[in-house]
Structure formats: C-alpha cells, structure tokens
PDB file of C-alpha atoms and ligand atoms in Angstrom:
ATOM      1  CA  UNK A   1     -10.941 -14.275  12.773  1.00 94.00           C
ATOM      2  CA  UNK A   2      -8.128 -11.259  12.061  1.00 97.00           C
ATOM      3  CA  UNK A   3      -9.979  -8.229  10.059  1.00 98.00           C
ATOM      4  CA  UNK A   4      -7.428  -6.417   7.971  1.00 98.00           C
ATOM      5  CA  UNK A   5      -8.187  -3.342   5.986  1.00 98.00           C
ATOM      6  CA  UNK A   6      -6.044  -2.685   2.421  1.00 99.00           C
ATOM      7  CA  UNK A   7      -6.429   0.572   1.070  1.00 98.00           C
ATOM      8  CA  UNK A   8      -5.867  -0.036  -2.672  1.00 98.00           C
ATOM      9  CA  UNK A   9      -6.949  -3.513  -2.829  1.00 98.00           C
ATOM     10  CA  UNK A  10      -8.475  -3.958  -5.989  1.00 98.00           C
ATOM     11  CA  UNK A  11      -5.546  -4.267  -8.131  1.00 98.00           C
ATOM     12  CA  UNK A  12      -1.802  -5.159  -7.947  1.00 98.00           C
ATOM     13  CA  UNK A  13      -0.053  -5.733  -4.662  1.00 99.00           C
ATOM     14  CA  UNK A  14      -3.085  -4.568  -2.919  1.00 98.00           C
ATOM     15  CA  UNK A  15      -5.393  -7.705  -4.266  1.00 98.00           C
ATOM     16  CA  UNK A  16      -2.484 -10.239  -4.318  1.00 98.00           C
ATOM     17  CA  UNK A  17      -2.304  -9.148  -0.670  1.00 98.00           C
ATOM     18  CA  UNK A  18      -6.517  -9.152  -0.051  1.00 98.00           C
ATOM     19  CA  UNK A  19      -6.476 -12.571  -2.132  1.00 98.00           C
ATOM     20  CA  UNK A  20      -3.798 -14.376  -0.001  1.00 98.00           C
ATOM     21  CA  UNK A  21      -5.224 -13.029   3.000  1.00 98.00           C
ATOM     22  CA  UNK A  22      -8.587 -14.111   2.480  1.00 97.00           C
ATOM     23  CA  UNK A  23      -7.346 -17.668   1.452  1.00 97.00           C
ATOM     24  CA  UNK A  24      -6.056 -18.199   4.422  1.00 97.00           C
ATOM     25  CA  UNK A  25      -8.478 -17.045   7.251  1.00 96.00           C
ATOM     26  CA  UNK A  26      -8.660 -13.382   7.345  1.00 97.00           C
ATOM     27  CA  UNK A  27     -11.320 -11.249   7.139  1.00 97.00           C
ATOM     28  CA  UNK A  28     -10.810  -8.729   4.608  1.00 98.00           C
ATOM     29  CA  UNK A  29     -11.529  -5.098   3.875  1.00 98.00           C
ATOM     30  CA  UNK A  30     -10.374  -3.808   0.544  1.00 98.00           C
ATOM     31  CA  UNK A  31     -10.893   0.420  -0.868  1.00 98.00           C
ATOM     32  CA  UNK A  32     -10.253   1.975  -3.555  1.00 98.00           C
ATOM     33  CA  UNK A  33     -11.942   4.091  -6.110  1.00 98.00           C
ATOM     34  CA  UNK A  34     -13.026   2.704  -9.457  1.00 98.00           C
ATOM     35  CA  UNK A  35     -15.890   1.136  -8.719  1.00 98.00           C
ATOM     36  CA  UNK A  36     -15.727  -1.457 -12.206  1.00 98.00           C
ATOM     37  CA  UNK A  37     -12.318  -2.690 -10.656  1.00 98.00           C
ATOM     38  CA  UNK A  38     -13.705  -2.964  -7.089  1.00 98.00           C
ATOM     39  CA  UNK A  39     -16.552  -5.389  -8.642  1.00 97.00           C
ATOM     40  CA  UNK A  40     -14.109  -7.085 -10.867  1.00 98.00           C
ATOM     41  CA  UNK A  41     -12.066  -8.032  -7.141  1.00 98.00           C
ATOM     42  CA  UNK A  42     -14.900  -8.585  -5.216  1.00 98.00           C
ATOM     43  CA  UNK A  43     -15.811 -11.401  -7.778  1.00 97.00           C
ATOM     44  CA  UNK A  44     -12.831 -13.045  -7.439  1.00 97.00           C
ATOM     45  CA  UNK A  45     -12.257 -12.886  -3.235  1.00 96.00           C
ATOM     46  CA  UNK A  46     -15.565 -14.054  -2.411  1.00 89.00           C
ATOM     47  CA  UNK A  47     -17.301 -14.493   1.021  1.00 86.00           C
ATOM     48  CA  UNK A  48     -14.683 -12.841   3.116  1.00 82.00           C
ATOM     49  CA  UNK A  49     -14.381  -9.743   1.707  1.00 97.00           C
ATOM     50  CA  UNK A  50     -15.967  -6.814   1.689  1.00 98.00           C
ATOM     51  CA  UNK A  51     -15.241  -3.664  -0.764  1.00 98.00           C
ATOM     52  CA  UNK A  52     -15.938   0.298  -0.425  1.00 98.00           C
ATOM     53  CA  UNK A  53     -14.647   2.755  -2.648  1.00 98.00           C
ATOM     54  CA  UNK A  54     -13.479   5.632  -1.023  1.00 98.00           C
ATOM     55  CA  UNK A  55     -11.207   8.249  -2.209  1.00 98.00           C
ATOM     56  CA  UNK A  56      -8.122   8.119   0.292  1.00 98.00           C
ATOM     57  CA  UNK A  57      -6.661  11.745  -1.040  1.00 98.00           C
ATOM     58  CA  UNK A  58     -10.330  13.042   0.512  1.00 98.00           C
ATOM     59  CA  UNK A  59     -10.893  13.033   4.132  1.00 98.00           C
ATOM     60  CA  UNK A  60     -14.078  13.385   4.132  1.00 98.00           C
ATOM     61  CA  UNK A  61     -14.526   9.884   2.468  1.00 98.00           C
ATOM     62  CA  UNK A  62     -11.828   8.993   5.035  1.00 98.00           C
ATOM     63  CA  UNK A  63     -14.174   9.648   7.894  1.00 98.00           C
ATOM     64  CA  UNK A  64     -17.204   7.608   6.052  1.00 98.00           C
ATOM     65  CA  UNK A  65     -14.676   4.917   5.861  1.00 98.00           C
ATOM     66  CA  UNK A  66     -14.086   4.895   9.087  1.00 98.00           C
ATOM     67  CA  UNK A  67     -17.448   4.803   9.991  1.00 98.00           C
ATOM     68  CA  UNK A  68     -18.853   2.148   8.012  1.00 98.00           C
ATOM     69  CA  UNK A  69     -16.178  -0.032   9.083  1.00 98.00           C
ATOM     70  CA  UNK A  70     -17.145   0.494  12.501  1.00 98.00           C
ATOM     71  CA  UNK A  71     -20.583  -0.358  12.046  1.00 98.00           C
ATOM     72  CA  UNK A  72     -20.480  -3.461  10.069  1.00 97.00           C
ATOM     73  CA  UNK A  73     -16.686  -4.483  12.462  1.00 97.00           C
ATOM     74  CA  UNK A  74     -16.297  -2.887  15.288  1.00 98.00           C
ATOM     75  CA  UNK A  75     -12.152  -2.884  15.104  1.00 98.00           C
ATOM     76  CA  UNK A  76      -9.963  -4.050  12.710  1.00 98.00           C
ATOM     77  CA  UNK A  77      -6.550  -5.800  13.676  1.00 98.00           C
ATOM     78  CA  UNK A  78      -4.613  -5.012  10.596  1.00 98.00           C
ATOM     79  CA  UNK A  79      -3.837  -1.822   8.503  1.00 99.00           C
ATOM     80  CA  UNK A  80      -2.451  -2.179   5.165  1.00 99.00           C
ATOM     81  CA  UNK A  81      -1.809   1.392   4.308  1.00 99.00           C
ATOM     82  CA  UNK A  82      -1.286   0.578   0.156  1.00 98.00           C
ATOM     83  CA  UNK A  83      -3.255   2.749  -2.104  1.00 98.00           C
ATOM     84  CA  UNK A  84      -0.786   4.862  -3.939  1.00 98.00           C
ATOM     85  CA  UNK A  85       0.215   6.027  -7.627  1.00 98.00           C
ATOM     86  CA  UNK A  86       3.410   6.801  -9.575  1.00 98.00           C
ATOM     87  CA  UNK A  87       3.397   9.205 -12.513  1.00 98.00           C
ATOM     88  CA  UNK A  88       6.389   8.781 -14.624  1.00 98.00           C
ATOM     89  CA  UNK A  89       7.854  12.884 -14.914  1.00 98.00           C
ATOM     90  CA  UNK A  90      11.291  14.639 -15.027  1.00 98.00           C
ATOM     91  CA  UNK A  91      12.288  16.474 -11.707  1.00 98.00           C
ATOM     92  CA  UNK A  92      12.235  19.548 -13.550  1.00 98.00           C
ATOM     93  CA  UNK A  93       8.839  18.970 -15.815  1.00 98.00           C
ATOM     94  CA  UNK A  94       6.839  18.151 -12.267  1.00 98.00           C
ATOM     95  CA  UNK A  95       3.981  20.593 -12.097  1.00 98.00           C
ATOM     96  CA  UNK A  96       2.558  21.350  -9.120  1.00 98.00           C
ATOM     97  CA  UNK A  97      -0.368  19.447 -10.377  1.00 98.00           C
ATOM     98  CA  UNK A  98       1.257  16.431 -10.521  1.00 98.00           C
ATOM     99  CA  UNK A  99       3.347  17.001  -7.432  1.00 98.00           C
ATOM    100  CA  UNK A 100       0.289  17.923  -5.318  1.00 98.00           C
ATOM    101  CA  UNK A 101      -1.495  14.654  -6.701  1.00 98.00           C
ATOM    102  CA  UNK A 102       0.793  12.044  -5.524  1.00 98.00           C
ATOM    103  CA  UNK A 103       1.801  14.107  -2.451  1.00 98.00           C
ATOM    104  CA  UNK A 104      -2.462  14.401  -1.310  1.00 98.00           C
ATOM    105  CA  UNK A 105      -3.126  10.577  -2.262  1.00 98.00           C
ATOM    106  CA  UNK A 106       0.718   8.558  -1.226  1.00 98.00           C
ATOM    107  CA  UNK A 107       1.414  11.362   2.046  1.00 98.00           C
ATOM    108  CA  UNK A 108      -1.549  13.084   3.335  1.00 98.00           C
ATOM    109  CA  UNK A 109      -3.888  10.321   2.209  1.00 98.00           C
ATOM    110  CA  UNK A 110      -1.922   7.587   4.328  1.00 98.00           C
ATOM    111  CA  UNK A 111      -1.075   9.830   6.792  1.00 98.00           C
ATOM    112  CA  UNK A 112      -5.145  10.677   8.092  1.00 98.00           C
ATOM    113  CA  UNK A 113      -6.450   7.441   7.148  1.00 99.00           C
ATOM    114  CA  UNK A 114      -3.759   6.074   9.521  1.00 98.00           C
ATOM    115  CA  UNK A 115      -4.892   9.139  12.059  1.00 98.00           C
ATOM    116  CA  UNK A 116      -8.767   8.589  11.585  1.00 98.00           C
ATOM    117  CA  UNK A 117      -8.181   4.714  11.967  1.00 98.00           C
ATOM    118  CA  UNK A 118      -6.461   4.623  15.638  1.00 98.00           C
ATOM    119  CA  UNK A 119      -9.747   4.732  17.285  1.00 98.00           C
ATOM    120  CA  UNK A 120     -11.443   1.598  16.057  1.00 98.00           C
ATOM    121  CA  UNK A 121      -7.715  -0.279  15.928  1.00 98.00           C
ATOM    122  CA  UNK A 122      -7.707  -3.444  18.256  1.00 98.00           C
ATOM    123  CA  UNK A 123      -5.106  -3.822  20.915  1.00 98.00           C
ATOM    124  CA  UNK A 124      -2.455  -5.450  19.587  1.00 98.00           C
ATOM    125  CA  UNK A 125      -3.198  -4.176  16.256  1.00 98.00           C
ATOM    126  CA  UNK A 126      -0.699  -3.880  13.334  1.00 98.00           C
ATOM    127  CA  UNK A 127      -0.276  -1.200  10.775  1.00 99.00           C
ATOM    128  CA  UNK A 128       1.912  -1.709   7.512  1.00 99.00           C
ATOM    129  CA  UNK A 129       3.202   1.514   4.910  1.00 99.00           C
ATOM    130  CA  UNK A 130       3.481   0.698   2.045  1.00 98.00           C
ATOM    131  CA  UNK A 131       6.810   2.477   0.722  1.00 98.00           C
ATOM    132  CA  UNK A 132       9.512   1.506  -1.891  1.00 98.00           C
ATOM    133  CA  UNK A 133      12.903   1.411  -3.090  1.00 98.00           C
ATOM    134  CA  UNK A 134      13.092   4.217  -4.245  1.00 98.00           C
ATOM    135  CA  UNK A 135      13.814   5.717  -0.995  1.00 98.00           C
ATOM    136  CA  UNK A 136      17.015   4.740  -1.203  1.00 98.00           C
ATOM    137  CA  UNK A 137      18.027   3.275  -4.881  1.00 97.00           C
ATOM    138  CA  UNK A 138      17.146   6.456  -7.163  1.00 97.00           C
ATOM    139  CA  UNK A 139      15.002   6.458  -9.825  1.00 97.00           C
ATOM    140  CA  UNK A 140      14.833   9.224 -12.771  1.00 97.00           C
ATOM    141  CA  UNK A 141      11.276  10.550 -13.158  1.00 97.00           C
ATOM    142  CA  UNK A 142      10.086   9.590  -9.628  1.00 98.00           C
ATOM    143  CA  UNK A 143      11.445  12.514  -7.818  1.00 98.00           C
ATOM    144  CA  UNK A 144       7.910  13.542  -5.968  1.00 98.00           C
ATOM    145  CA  UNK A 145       7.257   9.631  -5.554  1.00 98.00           C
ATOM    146  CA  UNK A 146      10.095   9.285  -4.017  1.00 98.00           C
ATOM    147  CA  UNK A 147       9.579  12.155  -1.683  1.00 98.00           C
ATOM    148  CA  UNK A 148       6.365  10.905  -1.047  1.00 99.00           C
ATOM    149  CA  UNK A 149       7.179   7.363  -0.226  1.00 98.00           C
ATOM    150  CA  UNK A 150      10.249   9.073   1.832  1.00 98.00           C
ATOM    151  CA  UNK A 151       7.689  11.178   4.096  1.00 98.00           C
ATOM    152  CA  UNK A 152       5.486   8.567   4.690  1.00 98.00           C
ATOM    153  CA  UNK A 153       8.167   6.316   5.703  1.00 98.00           C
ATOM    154  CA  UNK A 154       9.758   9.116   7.897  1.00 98.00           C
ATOM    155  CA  UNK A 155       6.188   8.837  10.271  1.00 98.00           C
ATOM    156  CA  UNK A 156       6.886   5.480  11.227  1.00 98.00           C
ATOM    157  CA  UNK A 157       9.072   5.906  13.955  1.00 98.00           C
ATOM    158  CA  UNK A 158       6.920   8.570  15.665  1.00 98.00           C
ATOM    159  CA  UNK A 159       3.822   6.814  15.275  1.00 98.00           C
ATOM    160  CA  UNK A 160       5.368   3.763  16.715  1.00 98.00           C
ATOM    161  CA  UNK A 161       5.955   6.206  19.877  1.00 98.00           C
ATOM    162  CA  UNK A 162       2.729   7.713  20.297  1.00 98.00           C
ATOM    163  CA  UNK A 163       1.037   4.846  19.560  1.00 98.00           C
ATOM    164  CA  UNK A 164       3.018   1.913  21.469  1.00 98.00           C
ATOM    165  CA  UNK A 165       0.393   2.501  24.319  1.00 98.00           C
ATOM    166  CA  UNK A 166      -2.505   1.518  22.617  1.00 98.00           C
ATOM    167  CA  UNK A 167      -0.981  -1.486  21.554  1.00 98.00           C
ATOM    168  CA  UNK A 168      -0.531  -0.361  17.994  1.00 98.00           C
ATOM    169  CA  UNK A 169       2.880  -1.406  15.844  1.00 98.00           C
ATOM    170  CA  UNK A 170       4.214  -0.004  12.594  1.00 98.00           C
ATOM    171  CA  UNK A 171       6.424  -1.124  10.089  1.00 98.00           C
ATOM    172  CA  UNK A 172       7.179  -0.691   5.977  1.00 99.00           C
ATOM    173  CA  UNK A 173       6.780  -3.203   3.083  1.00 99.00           C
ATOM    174  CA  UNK A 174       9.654  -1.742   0.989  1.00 98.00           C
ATOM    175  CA  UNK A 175       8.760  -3.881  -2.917  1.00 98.00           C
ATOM    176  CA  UNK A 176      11.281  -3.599  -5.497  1.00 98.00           C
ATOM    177  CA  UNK A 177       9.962  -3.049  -9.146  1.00 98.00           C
ATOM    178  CA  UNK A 178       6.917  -5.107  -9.315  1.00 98.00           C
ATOM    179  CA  UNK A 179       5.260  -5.776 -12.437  1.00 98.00           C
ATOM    180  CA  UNK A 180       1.885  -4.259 -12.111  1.00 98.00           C
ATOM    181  CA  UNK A 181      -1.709  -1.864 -13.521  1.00 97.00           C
ATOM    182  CA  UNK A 182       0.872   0.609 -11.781  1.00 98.00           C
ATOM    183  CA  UNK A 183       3.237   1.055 -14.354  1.00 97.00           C
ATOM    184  CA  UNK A 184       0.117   1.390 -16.968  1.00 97.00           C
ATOM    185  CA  UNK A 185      -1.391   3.899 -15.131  1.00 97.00           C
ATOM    186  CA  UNK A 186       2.335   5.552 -14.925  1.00 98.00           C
ATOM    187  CA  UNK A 187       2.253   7.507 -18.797  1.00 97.00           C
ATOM    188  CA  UNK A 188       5.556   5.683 -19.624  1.00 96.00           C
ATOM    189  CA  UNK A 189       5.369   4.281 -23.025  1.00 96.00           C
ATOM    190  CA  UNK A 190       4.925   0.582 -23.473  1.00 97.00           C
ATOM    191  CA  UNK A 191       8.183   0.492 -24.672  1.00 97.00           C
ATOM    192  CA  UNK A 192       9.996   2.097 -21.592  1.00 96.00           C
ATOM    193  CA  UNK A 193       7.508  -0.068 -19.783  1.00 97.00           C
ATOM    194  CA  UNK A 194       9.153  -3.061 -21.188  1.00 97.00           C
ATOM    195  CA  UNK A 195      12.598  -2.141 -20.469  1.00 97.00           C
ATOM    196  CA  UNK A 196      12.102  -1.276 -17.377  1.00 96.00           C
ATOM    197  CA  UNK A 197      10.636  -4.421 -16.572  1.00 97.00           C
ATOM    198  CA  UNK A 198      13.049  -6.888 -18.968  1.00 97.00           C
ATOM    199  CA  UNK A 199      15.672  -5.129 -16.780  1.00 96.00           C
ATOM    200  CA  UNK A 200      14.937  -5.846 -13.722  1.00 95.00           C
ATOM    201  CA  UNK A 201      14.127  -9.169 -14.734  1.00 95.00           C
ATOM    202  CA  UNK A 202      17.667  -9.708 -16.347  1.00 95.00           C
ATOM    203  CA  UNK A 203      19.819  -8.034 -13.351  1.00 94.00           C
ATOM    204  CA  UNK A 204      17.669  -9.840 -10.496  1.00 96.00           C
ATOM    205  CA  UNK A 205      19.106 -12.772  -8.603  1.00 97.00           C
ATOM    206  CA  UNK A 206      15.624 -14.820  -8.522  1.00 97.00           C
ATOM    207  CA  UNK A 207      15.660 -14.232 -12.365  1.00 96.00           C
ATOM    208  CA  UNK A 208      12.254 -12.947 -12.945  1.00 97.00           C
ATOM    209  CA  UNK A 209       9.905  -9.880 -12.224  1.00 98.00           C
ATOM    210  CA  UNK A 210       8.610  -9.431  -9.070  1.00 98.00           C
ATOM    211  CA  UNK A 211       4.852  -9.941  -8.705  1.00 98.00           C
ATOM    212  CA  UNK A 212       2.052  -8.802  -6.551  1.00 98.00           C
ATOM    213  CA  UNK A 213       1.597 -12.087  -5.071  1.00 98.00           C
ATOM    214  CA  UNK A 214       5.464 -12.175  -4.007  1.00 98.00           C
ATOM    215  CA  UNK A 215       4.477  -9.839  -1.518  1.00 98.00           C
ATOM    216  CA  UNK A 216       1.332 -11.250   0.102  1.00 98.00           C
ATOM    217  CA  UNK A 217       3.099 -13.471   2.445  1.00 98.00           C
ATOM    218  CA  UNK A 218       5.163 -10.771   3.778  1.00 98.00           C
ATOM    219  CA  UNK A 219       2.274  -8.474   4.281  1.00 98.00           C
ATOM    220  CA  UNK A 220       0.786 -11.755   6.392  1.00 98.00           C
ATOM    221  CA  UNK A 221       3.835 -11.897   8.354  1.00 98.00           C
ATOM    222  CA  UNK A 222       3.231  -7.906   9.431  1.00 98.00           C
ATOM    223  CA  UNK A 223      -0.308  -8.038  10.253  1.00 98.00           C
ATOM    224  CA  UNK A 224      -0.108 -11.066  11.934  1.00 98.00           C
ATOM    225  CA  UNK A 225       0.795 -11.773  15.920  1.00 95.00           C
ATOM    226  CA  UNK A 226       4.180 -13.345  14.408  1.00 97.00           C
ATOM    227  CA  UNK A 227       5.523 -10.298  14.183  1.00 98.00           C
ATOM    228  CA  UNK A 228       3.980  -8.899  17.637  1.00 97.00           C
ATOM    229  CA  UNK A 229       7.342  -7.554  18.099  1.00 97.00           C
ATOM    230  CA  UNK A 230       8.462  -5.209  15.315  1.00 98.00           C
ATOM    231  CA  UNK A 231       8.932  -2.288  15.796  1.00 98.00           C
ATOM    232  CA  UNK A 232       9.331   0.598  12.926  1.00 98.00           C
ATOM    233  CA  UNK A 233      11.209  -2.606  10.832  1.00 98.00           C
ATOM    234  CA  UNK A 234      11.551  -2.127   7.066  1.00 98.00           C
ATOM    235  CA  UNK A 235      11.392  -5.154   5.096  1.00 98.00           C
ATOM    236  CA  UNK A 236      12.727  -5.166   1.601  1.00 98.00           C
ATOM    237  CA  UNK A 237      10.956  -7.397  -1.176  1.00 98.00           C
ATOM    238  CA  UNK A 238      13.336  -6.597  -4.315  1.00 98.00           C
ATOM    239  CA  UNK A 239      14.274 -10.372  -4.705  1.00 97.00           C
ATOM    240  CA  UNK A 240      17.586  -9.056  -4.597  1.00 97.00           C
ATOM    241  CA  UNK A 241      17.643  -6.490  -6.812  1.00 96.00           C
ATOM    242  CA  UNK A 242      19.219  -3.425  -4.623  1.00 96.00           C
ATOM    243  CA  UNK A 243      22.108  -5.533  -2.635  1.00 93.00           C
TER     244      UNK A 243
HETATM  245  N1  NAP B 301       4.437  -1.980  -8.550  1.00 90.69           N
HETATM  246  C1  NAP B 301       5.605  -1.567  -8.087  1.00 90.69           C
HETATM  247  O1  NAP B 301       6.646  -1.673  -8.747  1.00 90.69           O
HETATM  248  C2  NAP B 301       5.679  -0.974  -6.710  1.00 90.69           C
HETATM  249  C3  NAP B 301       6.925  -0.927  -6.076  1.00 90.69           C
HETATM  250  C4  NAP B 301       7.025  -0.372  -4.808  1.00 90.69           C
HETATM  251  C5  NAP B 301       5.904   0.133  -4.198  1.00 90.69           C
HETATM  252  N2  NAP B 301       4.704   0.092  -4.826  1.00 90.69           N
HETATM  253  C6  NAP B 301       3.545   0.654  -4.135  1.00 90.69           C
HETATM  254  O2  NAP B 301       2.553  -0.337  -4.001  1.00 90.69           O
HETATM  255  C7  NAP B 301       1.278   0.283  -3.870  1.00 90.69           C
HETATM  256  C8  NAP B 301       0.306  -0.439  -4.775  1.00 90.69           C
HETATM  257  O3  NAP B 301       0.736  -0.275  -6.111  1.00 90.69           O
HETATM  258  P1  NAP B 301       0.505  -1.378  -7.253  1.00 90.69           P
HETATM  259  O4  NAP B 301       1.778  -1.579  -7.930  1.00 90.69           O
HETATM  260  O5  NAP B 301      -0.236  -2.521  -6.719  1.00 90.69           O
HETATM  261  O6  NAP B 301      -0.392  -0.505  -8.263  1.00 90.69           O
HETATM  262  P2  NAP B 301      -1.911  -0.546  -8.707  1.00 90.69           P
HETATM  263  O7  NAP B 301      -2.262  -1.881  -9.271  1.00 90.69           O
HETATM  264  O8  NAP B 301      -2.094   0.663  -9.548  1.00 90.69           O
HETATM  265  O9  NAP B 301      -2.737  -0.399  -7.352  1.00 90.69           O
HETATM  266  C9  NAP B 301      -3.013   0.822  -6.778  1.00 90.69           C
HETATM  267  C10 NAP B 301      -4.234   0.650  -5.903  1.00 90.69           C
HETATM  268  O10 NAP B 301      -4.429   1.880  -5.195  1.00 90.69           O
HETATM  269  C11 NAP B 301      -5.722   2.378  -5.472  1.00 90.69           C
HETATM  270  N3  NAP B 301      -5.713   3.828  -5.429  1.00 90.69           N
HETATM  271  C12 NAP B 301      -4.960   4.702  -6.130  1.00 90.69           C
HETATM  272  N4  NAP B 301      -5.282   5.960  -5.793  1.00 90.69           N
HETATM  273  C13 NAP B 301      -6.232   5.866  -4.848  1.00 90.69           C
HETATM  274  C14 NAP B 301      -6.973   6.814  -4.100  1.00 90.69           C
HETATM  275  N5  NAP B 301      -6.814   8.125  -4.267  1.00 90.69           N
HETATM  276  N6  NAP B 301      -7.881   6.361  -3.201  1.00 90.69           N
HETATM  277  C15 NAP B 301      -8.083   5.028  -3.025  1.00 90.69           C
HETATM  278  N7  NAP B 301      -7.434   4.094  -3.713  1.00 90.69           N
HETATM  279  C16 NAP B 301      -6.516   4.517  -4.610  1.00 90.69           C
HETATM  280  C17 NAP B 301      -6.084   1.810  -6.837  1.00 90.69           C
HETATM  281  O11 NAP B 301      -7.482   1.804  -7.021  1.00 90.69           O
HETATM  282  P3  NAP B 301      -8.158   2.712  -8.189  1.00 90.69           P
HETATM  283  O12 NAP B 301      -7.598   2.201  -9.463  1.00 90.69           O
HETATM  284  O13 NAP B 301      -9.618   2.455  -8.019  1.00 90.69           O
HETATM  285  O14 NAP B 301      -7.751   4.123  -7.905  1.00 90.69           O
HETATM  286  C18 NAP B 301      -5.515   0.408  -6.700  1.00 90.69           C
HETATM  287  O15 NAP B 301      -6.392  -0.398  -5.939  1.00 90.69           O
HETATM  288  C19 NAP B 301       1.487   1.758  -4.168  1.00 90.69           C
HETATM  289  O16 NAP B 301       1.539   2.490  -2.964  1.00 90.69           O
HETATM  290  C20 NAP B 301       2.843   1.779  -4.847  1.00 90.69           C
HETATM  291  O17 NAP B 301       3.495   3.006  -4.680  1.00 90.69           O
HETATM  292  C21 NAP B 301       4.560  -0.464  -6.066  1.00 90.69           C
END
C-alpha cells in the first residue's frame, strides 16, 4: 500500500485529496495546524489515516515531522506539498507582515519540508506543488501570493535535476478558483466572496465552481506510478476557466 503525505489536509483541496486517496487504497498522512480541524478530518477518513499538526512555516516542527513519520513509516511514496494561505491585500497596502507570512508558510515552508523529506522518500517516489493560476492569469490583491506560488513553482525544474537520481519526480497541480475555507480565511468580505465565486461560476465552461474534490483525482494521477514519467509537468484544473 502507497503512503502519501498532504501537508494541509484537513480542509479544502487538501482533505478532498486525503479523502479520495484513502478511499481508494492509500495510506494517508495529513498536517496541518488547528488541532479542532485535524480531529474534525480524522473523524471523517478513518482507519487509513493518520494526522499531526505541525506548523510547516517552522522548521523545527518540520524536522519532528519528519521524524515521526519515519518511525511509525519508514518512507513515504507520495508528497503532496499543499498547505498554503491567501490574504486578500492591495500590492501597495502589503506589509511586510503580511508579505513575510505567506512568503515563510507557501515558499520557505514548501521549500524545507520538500528538503527535510528527500531522505525518507521511496525510490520511485513522487512529489506534487501545489501552485495556482495566478501565476499566469493576474489577480488584484494577490500580488505576494502570486509571487509565492511563482517561486515555488520556479524550484521544480531544479529539483527534478538534483533529484532524478534518487528516483524522485516533481510536478505542479495548478487549480483554478476553487470554492473553499480558503477564501474565508482570505479577509474579503462575504460579498466580494460571492462575486468572486458567482463569477467564475458564470464565465466557466463546466458551468459551476470548482471544488476540492475536482482535484483529488488529479492529485492520484501524480502520486501514482501512472505518471512514473512526468517530469516538472504542470497540470491545470480551472475547468476551463483561463483558455
Ligand atoms: N481554493 C482555491 O481557489 C485555490 C486555488 C489554487 C490554489 N490553491 C492552493 O491550494 C492549497 C490549499 O488551499 P485550500 O483552498 O484547500 O484552502 P484551505 O481549506 O484553507 O486549506 C489550507 C490547508 O493548509 C493548512 N495550513 C495553512 N497554513 C499552514 C501552516 N503554516 N502549516 C501547516 N498547515 C497549514 C490548513 O490547516 P490549518 O487551518 O490548521 O492551518 C489547511 O489544512 C493552498 O496552497 C492554496 O494556495 C487554492
């Protein structure tokens, strides 16, 4: 049985992913860092998951992570590097605060828990970032999102070099506006909220929202052996949205 780890798996895209995955014979590791939300997911996956919390923006929790995957797995097979946030702010109101914050949890976070994870990866292994698109469609108020998701898609080529010996492939999940706790958590009003999403949801071709669970089967495709071959690939889930 396939162990795949999903930082971020509690909520949105993250469980949809960890509750598909587990449904259909994986093993599966979910973080994150609210610990009422990783008890409210661990209800719901059951037997074949198991849940830490662990801050990815802190490498020291990184490193226990690491650790207590080891002992209780040995290797994982599959890296879903997810956890991420978006705060909804004007290019020119983004305080360093706020840029710092999404730059330490969506860059540097993703970037050393991919690091820290290489030594208890399997051979063939797969790791998946999780980006958007808004690396290439822009989006007002998402400028250090965007830069983050940017950067982090940016490594995949180079990691895909270095790490091509051990066996280890990379690619991007690139979702389109996905309804999700995301855009709660975002501090756009309920009303921009709604727009946003009524809009996508009027202009796409499949007619609706995307949800978390559109994405699952994609992820399953990446961390599975059916896509043994893919190198650095970037595959778009906007239902359409940015053709
Ligand atoms: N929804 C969209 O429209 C959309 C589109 C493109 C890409 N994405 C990307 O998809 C990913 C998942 O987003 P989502 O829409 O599913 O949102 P979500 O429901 O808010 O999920 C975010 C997940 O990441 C975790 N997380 C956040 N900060 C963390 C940290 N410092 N350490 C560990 N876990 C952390 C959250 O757990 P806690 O609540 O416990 O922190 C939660 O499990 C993000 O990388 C996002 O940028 C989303």
């Amino acid at each position: 049985m396939k162990t795949i780890l999903i930082t971020g798996g509690t909520t949105g895209i993250g469980f949809a992913c960890a509750e598909y995955l587990s449904a259909n014979g994986y093993k599966v590791i979910i973080t994150g860092r609210s610990d009422k939300n990783m008890q409210l997911a661990l209800d719901q996956l059951g037997d074949r998951a198991t849940g830490f919390l662990s801050d990815t923006s802190n490498l020291n929790d990184i490193d226990n992570l690491v650790e207590v995957v080891k002992d209780k797995f040995g290797k994982i097979d599959g890296l879903f590097v997810n956890a991420g946030i978006f705060k909804a702010e004007s290019f020119e109101n983004t305080t360093e605060e706020l840029f710092d914050e999404t730059m330490n949890i969506n860059l540097k976070g993703a970037f050393f828990t991919v690091q820290k994870f290489i030594p208890i990866m399997n051979n063939p292994s797969s790791i998946v970032l999780m980006s958007s698109i808004v690396v290439f469609k822009a989006f007002a108020q998402a400028s250090a999102y965007t830069a983050s998701k940017a950067a982090l898609e940016s490594l995949a080529g180079v990691l895909n070099v270095e790490l091509a010996q051990k066996g280890i492939r990379v690619n991007i999940l690139a979702p389109g506006v996905t309804e999700s706790p995301i855009q709660q958590k975002s501090g756009m009003s309920d009303e921009a909220i709604k727009d946003l999403l009524e809009h996508f949801s009027n202009t796409s071709p499949i007619g609706r929202i995307l949800n978390p669970k559109d994405m699952a089967p994609v992820l399953e495709f990446l961390v599975s052996e059916k896509s043994l071959v893919l190198r650095n690939e970037k595959i778009i889930v906007d239902g359409g949205t940015t053709m």
